[in-house]
Amino acid sequence: MIDEPAPTRVDENSVITGATCENETLKTTFVINDSEDIKFSKFTKEQIDEFKRMQTEMLKEDFCGSKNPLIDKASWIYNYENGKNFTVINLTREDCK
């Protein structure tokens, strides 16, 4: 997804709406939407926690495997279409040890 213009649809449930660098942290913002198979708007707290756990595992693998020396901290911000926050995942190089 690097070098793609924003917004960029990732899959049927998410769109990258932008990326910024603030306070030495790369922040990537997504809008998530319901699809026929997944209804994020109906998720319980437990389902949101499970989504966050699974996404964190996947993102940590990519983040920790990156050879880019310029990115020490990253945040993935997931919002509903109405702008309300769904969840945020934060990682630092310390998480890779």
XYZ file of C-alpha atoms in Angstrom:
97
model
C 0.000 0.000 0.000
C 3.038 2.288 0.043
C 2.972 5.039 -2.588
C -0.762 4.687 -3.181
C -2.875 7.849 -3.142
C -5.343 8.281 -0.297
C -8.084 7.351 -0.037
C -7.290 3.805 -1.090
C -9.633 0.882 -0.569
C -7.806 -1.957 1.188
C -10.653 -4.462 1.099
C -14.439 -4.447 1.209
C -14.363 -3.296 4.849
C -11.616 -0.678 5.003
C -10.215 2.385 3.281
C -6.926 4.113 4.076
C -7.868 7.768 4.320
C -4.433 9.153 5.053
C -1.094 8.970 6.787
C 0.697 11.619 8.806
C 3.750 11.889 10.987
C 3.059 13.470 14.373
C 5.247 13.422 17.478
C 7.692 11.070 15.736
C 4.877 8.570 15.098
C 3.683 7.393 11.684
C -0.121 7.467 11.906
C -2.238 5.668 9.326
C -5.968 6.334 9.419
C -8.605 3.927 8.160
C -12.358 4.152 7.762
C -14.078 0.840 8.342
C -17.469 0.039 6.937
C -19.954 -2.787 7.178
C -20.136 -5.353 4.427
C -22.445 -8.253 3.781
C -20.191 -10.558 5.833
C -18.889 -8.260 8.592
C -20.952 -5.709 10.513
C -18.393 -3.608 12.395
C -21.177 -1.288 13.536
C -22.679 -4.184 15.517
C -19.442 -5.331 17.213
C -19.491 -5.814 20.969
C -16.581 -4.656 23.133
C -15.306 -8.237 23.163
C -15.384 -8.429 19.358
C -13.555 -5.101 19.089
C -10.926 -6.387 21.540
C -10.508 -9.563 19.468
C -10.200 -7.519 16.247
C -7.536 -5.376 17.932
C -5.637 -8.441 19.184
C -5.619 -10.093 15.765
C -4.705 -6.892 13.904
C -1.951 -6.138 16.417
C -0.383 -9.556 15.806
C -0.441 -9.039 12.043
C 0.776 -5.434 12.172
C 3.501 -6.272 14.692
C 4.909 -8.903 12.342
C 5.120 -6.355 9.507
C 6.307 -3.484 11.718
C 9.000 -5.492 13.498
C 10.137 -7.057 10.230
C 10.577 -3.677 8.562
C 14.138 -2.592 7.919
C 13.138 1.083 7.777
C 15.297 2.807 10.426
C 13.175 5.959 10.323
C 10.007 4.466 11.792
C 10.290 3.784 15.525
C 6.626 4.338 16.408
C 3.445 3.708 14.448
C -0.286 4.014 15.041
C -3.130 2.524 13.068
C -6.340 4.436 13.686
C -9.621 2.778 12.731
C -12.728 4.968 12.593
C -16.321 4.310 11.629
C -17.707 6.138 8.593
C -19.333 8.678 10.937
C -15.905 9.611 12.355
C -16.328 7.867 15.704
C -13.265 5.874 16.738
C -13.436 2.077 16.490
C -9.946 1.270 17.852
C -6.308 2.367 17.773
C -3.252 0.131 17.615
C 0.089 1.572 18.729
C 3.463 -0.109 18.291
C 7.031 0.943 19.056
C 10.371 -0.759 18.452
C 10.231 -1.795 22.122
C 7.319 -4.094 21.189
C 9.665 -5.983 18.855
C 11.952 -7.299 21.595
